[in-house]
Coordinates of C-alpha atoms and ligand atoms in Angstrom, one line a residue:
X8 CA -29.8 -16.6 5.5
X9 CA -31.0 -13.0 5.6
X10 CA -28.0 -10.8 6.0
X11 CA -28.8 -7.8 8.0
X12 CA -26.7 -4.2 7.1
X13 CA -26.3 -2.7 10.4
X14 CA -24.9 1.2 11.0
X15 CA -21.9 2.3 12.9
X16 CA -24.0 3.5 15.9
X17 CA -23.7 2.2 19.6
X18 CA -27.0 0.2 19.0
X19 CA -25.7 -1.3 15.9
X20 CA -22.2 -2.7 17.5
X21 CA -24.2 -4.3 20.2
X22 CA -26.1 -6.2 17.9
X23 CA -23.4 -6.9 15.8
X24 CA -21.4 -8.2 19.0
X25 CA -24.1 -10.4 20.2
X26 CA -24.2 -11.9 17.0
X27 CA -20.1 -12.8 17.4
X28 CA -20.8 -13.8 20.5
X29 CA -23.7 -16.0 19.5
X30 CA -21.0 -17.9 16.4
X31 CA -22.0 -16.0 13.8
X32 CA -20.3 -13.8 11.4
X33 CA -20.1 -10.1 10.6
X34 CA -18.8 -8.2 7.9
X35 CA -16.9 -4.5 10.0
X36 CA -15.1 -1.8 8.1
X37 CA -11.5 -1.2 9.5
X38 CA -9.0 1.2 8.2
X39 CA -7.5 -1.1 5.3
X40 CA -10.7 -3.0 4.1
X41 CA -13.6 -4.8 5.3
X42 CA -13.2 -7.8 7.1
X43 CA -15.4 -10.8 7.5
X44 CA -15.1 -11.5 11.6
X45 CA -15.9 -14.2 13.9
X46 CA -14.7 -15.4 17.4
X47 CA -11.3 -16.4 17.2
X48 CA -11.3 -19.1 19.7
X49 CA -14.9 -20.3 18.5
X50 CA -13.7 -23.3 16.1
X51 CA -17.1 -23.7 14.4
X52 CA -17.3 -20.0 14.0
X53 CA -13.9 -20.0 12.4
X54 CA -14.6 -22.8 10.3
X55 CA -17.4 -21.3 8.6
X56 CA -15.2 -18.0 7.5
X57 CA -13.4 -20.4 5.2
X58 CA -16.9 -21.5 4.2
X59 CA -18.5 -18.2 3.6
X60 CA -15.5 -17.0 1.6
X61 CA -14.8 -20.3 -0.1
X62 CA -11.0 -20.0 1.5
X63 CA -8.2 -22.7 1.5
X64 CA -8.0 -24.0 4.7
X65 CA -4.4 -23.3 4.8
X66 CA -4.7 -19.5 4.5
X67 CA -5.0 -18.5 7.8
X68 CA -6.3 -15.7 9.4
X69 CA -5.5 -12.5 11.0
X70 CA -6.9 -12.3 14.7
X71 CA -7.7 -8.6 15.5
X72 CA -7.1 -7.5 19.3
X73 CA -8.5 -3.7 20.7
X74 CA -5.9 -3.4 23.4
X75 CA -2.3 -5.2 23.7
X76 CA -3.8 -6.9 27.3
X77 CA -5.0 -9.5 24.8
X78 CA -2.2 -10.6 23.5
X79 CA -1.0 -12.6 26.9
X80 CA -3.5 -15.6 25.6
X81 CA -3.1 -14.9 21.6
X82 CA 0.9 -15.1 21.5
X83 CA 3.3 -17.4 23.6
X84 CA 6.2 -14.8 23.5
X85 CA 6.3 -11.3 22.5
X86 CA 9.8 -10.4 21.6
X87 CA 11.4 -6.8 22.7
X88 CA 11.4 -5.9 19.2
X89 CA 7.1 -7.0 18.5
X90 CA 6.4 -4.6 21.5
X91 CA 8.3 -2.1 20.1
X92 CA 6.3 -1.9 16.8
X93 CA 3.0 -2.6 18.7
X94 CA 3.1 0.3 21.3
X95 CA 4.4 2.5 17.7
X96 CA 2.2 1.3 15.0
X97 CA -0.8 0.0 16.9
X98 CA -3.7 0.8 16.4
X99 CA -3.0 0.5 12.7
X100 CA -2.6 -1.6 9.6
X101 CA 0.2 -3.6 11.0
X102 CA 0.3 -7.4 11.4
X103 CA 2.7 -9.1 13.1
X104 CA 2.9 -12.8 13.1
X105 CA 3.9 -14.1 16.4
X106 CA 4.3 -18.0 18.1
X107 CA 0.4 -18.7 19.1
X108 CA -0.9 -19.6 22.2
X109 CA -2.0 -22.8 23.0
X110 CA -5.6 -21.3 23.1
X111 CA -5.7 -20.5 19.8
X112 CA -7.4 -22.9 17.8
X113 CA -5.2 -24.5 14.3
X114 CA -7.8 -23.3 12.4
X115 CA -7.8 -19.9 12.9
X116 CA -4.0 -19.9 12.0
X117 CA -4.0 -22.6 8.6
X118 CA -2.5 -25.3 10.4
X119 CA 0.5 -23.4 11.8
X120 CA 2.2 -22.7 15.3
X121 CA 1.9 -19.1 14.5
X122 CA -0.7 -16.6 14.5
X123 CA -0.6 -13.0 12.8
X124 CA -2.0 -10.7 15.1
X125 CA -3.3 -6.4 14.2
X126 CA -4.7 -3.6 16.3
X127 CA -7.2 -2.2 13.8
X128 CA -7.2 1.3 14.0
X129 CA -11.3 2.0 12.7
X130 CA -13.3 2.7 16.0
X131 CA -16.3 0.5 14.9
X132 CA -13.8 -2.3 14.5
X133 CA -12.4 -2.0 18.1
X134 CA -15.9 -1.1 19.5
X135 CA -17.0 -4.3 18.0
X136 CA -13.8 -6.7 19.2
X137 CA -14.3 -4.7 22.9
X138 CA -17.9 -5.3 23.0
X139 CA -18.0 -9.0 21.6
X140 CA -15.1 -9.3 24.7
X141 CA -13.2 -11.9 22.4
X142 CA -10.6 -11.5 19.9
X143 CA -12.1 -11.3 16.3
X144 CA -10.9 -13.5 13.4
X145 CA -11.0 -11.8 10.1
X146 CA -9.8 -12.2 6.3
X147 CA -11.2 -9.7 4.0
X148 CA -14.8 -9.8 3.8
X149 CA -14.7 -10.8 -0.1
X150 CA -15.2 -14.6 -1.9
X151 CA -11.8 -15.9 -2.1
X152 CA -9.7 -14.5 -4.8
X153 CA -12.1 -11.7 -5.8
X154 CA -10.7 -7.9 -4.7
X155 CA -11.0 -7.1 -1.1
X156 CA -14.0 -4.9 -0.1
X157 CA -13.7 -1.6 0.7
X158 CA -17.5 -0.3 0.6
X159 CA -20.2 -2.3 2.8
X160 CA -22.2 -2.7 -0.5
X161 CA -19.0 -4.3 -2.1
X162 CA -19.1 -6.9 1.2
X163 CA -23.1 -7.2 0.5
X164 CA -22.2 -8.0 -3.4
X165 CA -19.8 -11.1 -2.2
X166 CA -21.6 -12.4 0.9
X167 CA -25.2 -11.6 0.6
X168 CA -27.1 -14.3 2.4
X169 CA -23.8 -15.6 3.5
X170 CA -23.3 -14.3 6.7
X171 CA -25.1 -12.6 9.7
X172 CA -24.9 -8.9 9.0
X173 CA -22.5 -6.5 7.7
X174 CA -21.8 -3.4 9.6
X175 CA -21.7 -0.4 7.2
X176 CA -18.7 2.1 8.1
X177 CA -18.3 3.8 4.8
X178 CA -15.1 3.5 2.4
X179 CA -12.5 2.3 4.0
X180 CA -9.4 4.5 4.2
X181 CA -6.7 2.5 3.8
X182 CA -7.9 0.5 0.7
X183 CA -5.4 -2.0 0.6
X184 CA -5.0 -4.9 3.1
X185 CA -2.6 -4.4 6.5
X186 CA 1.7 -5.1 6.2
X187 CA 2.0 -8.4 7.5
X188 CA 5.8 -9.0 8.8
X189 CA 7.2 -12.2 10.9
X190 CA 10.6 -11.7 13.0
X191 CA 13.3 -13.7 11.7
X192 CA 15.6 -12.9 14.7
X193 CA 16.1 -10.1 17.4
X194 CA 17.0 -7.4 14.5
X195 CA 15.4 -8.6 11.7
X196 CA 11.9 -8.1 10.3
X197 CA 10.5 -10.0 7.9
X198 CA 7.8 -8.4 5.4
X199 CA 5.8 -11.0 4.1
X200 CA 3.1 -8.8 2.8
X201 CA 3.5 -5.2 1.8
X202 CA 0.7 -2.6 3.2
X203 CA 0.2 1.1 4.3
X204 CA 2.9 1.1 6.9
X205 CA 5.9 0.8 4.4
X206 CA 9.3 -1.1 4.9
X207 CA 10.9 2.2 4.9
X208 CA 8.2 3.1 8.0
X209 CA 9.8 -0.1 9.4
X210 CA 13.4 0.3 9.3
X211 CA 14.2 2.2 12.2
X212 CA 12.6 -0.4 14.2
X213 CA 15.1 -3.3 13.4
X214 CA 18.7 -4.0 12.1
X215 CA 17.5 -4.9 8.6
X216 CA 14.0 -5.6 7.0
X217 CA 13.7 -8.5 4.6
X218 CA 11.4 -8.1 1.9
X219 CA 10.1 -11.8 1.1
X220 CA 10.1 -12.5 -2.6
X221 CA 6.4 -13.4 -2.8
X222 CA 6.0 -9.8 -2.9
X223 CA 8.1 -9.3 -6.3
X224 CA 7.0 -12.8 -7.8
X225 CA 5.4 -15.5 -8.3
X226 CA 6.5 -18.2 -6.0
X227 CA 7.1 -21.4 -8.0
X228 CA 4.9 -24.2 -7.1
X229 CA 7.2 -26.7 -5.0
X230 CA 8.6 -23.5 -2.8
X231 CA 7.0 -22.8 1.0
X232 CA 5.7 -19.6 1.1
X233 CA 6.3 -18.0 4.4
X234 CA 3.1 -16.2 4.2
X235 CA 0.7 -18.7 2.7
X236 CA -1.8 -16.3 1.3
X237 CA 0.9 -15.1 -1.1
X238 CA 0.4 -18.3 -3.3
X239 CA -2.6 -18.3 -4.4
X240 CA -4.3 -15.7 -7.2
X241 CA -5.7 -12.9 -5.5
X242 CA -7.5 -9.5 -5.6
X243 CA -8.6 -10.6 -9.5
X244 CA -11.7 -8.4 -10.8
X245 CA -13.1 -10.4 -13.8
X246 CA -11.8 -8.4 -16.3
X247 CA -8.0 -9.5 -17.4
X248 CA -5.6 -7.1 -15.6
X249 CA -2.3 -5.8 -17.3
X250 CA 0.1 -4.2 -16.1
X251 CA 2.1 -2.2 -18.5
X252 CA 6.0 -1.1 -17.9
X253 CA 6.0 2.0 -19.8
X254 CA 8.8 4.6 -19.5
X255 CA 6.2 7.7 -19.2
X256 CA 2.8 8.4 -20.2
X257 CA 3.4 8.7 -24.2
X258 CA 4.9 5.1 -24.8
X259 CA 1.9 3.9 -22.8
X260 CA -0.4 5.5 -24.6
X261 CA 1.0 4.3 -27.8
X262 CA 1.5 1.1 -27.1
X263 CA -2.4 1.0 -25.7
X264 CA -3.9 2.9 -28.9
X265 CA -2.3 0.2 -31.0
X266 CA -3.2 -2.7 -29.1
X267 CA -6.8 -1.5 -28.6
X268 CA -9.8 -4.1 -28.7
X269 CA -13.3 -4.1 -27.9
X270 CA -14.2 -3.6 -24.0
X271 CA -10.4 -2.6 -23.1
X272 CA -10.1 0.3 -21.0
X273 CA -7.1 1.9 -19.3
X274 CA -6.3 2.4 -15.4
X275 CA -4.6 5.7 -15.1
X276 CA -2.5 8.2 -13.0
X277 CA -4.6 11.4 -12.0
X278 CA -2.2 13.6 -14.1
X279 CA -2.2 11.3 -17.3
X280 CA -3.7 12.8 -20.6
X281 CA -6.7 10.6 -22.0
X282 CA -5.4 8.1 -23.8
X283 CA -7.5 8.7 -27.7
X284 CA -10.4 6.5 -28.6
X285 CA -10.2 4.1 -25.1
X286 CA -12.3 4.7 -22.2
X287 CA -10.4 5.1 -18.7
X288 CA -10.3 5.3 -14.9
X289 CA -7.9 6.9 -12.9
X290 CA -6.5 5.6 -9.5
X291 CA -4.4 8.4 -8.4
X292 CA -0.7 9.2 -8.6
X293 CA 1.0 8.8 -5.3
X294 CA 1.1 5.0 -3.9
X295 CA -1.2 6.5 -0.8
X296 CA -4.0 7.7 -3.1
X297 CA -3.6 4.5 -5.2
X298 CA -4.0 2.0 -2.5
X299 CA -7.2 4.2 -1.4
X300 CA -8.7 3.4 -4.9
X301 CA -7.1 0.2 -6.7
X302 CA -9.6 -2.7 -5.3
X303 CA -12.4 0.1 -6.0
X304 CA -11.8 0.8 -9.4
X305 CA -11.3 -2.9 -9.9
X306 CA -15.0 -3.2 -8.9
X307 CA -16.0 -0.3 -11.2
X308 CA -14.1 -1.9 -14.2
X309 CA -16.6 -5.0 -14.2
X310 CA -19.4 -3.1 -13.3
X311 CA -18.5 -0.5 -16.5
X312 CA -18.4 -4.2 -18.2
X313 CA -14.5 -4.1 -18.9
X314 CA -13.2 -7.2 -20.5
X315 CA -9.5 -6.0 -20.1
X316 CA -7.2 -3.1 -18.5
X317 CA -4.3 -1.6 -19.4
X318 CA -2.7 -0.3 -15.8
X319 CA -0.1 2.2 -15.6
X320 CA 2.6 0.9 -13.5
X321 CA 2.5 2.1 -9.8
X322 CA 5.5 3.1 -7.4
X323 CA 7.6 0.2 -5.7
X324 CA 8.5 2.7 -3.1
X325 CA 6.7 3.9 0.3
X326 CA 3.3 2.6 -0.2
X327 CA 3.2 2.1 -3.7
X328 CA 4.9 -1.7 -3.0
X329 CA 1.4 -2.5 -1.8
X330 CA 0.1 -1.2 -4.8
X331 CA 2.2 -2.9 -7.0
X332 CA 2.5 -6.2 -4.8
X333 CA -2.0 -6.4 -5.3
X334 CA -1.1 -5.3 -9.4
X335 CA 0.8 -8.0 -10.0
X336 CA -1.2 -10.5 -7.8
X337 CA -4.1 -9.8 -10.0
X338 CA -2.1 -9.8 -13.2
X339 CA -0.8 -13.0 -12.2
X340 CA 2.7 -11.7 -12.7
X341 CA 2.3 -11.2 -16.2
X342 CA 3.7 -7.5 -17.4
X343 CA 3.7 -5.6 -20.7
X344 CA 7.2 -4.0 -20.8
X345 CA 7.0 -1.2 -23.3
Ligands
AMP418 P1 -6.5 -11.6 4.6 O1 -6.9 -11.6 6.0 O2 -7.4 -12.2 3.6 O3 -6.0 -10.3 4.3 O4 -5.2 -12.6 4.6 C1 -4.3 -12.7 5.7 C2 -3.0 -13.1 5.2 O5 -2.0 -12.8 6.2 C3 -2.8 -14.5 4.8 O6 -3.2 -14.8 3.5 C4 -1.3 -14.8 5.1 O7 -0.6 -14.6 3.9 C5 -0.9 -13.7 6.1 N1 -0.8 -14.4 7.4 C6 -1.8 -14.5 8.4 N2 -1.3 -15.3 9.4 C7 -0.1 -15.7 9.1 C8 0.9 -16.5 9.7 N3 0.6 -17.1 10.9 N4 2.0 -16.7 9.1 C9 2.3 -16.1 7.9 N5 1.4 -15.4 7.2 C10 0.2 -15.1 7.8
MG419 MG1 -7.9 -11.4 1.6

C-alpha cells in the first residue's frame, strides 16, 4: 500500500476525511502524539488498527469526538461529575472512560462495556473528526510497544505502507499520551493513566482522585488491570532503558562513569554537567518540557545507535508522573537506586 503524507491544509483534511469515510486509516497529529484513526463505528476499519499496529485485541481504543453533541451515541450515561471535566478540560488531553453505547462496536473498546472517550485539542485533529462526520478511533500511530510518535516522519518510520496516509502537523506539543481516568463513584476519579492534565489539575473536580497502581508498578500477571494497556511493555526504544535513582547529579554521574560500556549513553536534565567520557541527550528539567521530548529522544537514542541509557530520574509530581509512569514502562520497572 502506498502511504500518502498529506499537509495540514483545508485540501489535505478533505482527502484525509474521505479516506475515513471510505474504511481506511490515517495517521493525524493531535496535541499529545500522533494517532493512527479510523471510523469508530466501522468494525472492519477498527479491526485493521489492531492489524496495522500489531495491537492485542484487548487494548482498546480511545474514540476522539470534536464537539460534546457526540457523546449522546458514544456513552450511555454521562455522570454530573464527566460533564464537569468535559466542559473544563475539553478540548484537551483528557480521557474519560465512560459506559458505551450500544452503537459502539466491542472492538473499538477491547471487549468491554466501556469506552474511553477525548476531545483532542489540535485543530487538524478536530477538522478531521468534523469533516469525516464520524467519531475517530485512535491509539498512537506507532507498532505496538515501540514509543508513541510525535513527528509525522516518526508515524512514516512505523507504518509506512501500512496505512492510507499520514497527515503531517508538525511535533506534537504534548509529547506524551492523554490522562485517562474512569469514575469510581459520584466523587471519585480514578486515574488509570497519568498524562499532561495532572491529578493535582484534577482534584478540585472530585472528593478524592485515586491513582491506580499500574502507574507506580508493574501489575503482577494474575491481577485485572483496570486500564488494560497498562500491562503490557510499552513506549520501549531498542536500546535498554534505565532508570537511575540518584540523589543529585554527582552520585549519578559516578555511578554512570563507573558502570560505563560500549554504546551506553546518558538521558539528562537540561541543567546537568556532562557526565566525562559518555555521550548524552538532554530531555529537559521540568516534567512539562520532559514529556515534550522523552518518546523523541527515545527515537534519537536508536538512531545515534545507543545500545543502553542511563536516565536521570524525572518528577512524580504535576506532569512529571507521566514522565515517570512512560520511564518505567519502558524500563520494565527495573531501577538503578544509587
Ligand atoms: P493508546 O491509544 O495507544 O494511547 O492507548 C489507549 C489506552 O487507554 C489503553 O491502552 C487503555 O489503557 C486506556 N483505555 C482506553 N479505553 C479504556 C477503557 N474503556 N477502560 C480502561 N482503559 C481504557
Ligand atoms: Mg499507545
Amino acid at each position: 500500500m502506498r502511504t500518502l503524507l498529506l499537509h495540514d491544509d483545508p485540501a489535505d483534511i478533505r482527502r484525509a476525511a474521505d479516506l475515513i469515510q471510505a474504511g481506511q486509516l490515517v495517521a493525524f497529529p493531535t496535541e499529545t502524539v500522533y494517532g493512527l484513526g479510523a471510523n469508530a463505528l466501522d468494525e472492519d476499519a477498527v479491526r485493521s488498527i489492531f492489524a496495522a499496529k500489531g495491537r492485542p485485541a484487548d487494548n482498546p481504543l480511545i474514540v476522539h469526538i470534536s464537539n460534546i453533541a457526540m457523546l449522546a451515541n458514544l456513552a450511555a450515561e454521562l455522570p454530573d461529575i464527566a460533564l464537569r471535566l468535559a466542559q473544563r478540560f475539553w478540548p484537551g488531553p483528557l480521557t474519560i472512560v465512560l459506559p458505551k453505547h450500544r452503537s459502539v462496536p466491542l472492538v473499538t473498546s477491547g471487549g468491554l462495556q466501556t469506552v474511553g472517550i477525548r476531545m483532542p485539542a489540535h485543530p487538524a485533529a478536530r477538522a478531521l473528526i468534523q469533516r469525516s462526520g464520524c467519531p475517530i478511533a485512535a491509539p498512537s500511530a506507532n507498532r505496538s510497544g515501540k514509543p508513541s510518535p510525535t513527528t509525522a516522519a516518526h508515524v512514516m518510520d512505523d507504518m509506512k505502507g501500512r496505512i492510507s496516509a499520514v497527515l503531517d502537523g508538525g511535533i506534537c506539543e504534548g509529547g506524551v499520551e492523554s490522562t485517562v481516568i474512569c469514575l469510581d463513584d459520584a466523587e471519585t476519579i480514578h486515574l488509570l493513566r497519568p498524562g499532561l492534565i495532572s491529578a493535582e489539575d484534577l482534584r478540585p473536580y472530585a472528593k478524592q482522585v485515586y491513582i491506580d497502581e499500574a502507574v507506580y508498578k508493574q501489575l503482577a500477571p494474575d491481577v485485572k488491570a483496570a486500564s488494560p494497556g497498562m500491562k503490557y511493555k510499552h513506549y520501549a526504544p531498542k536500546a535498554k532503558i534505565l532508570p537511575v535513582d540518584a540523589p543529585d547529579h554527582a552520585a549519578f554521574s559516578d555511578w554512570v562513569q563507573a558502570h560505563a560500556e560500549k554504546g551506553c549513553w546518558c538521558l539528562l536534565f537540561d541543567s546537568d554537567p556532562e557526565v566525562p567520557g559518555v555521550p548524552s541527550m538532554r530531555y529537559g528539567d521540568d516534567g512539562k518540557t520532559q514529556a515534550h521530548y522523552l518518546f523523541l529522544r527515545f527515537r534519537e537514542l536508536d538512531a545515534a545507535g545507543a545500545k543502553t541509557v542511563y536516565v536521570r530520574m524525572p518528577g512524580q509530581t504535576g506532569a512529571g508522573l507521566s514522565v515517570y509512569n512512560r520511564l518505567m514502562r519502558a524500563a520494565g520497572f527495573e531501577v538503578i537506586t544509587v
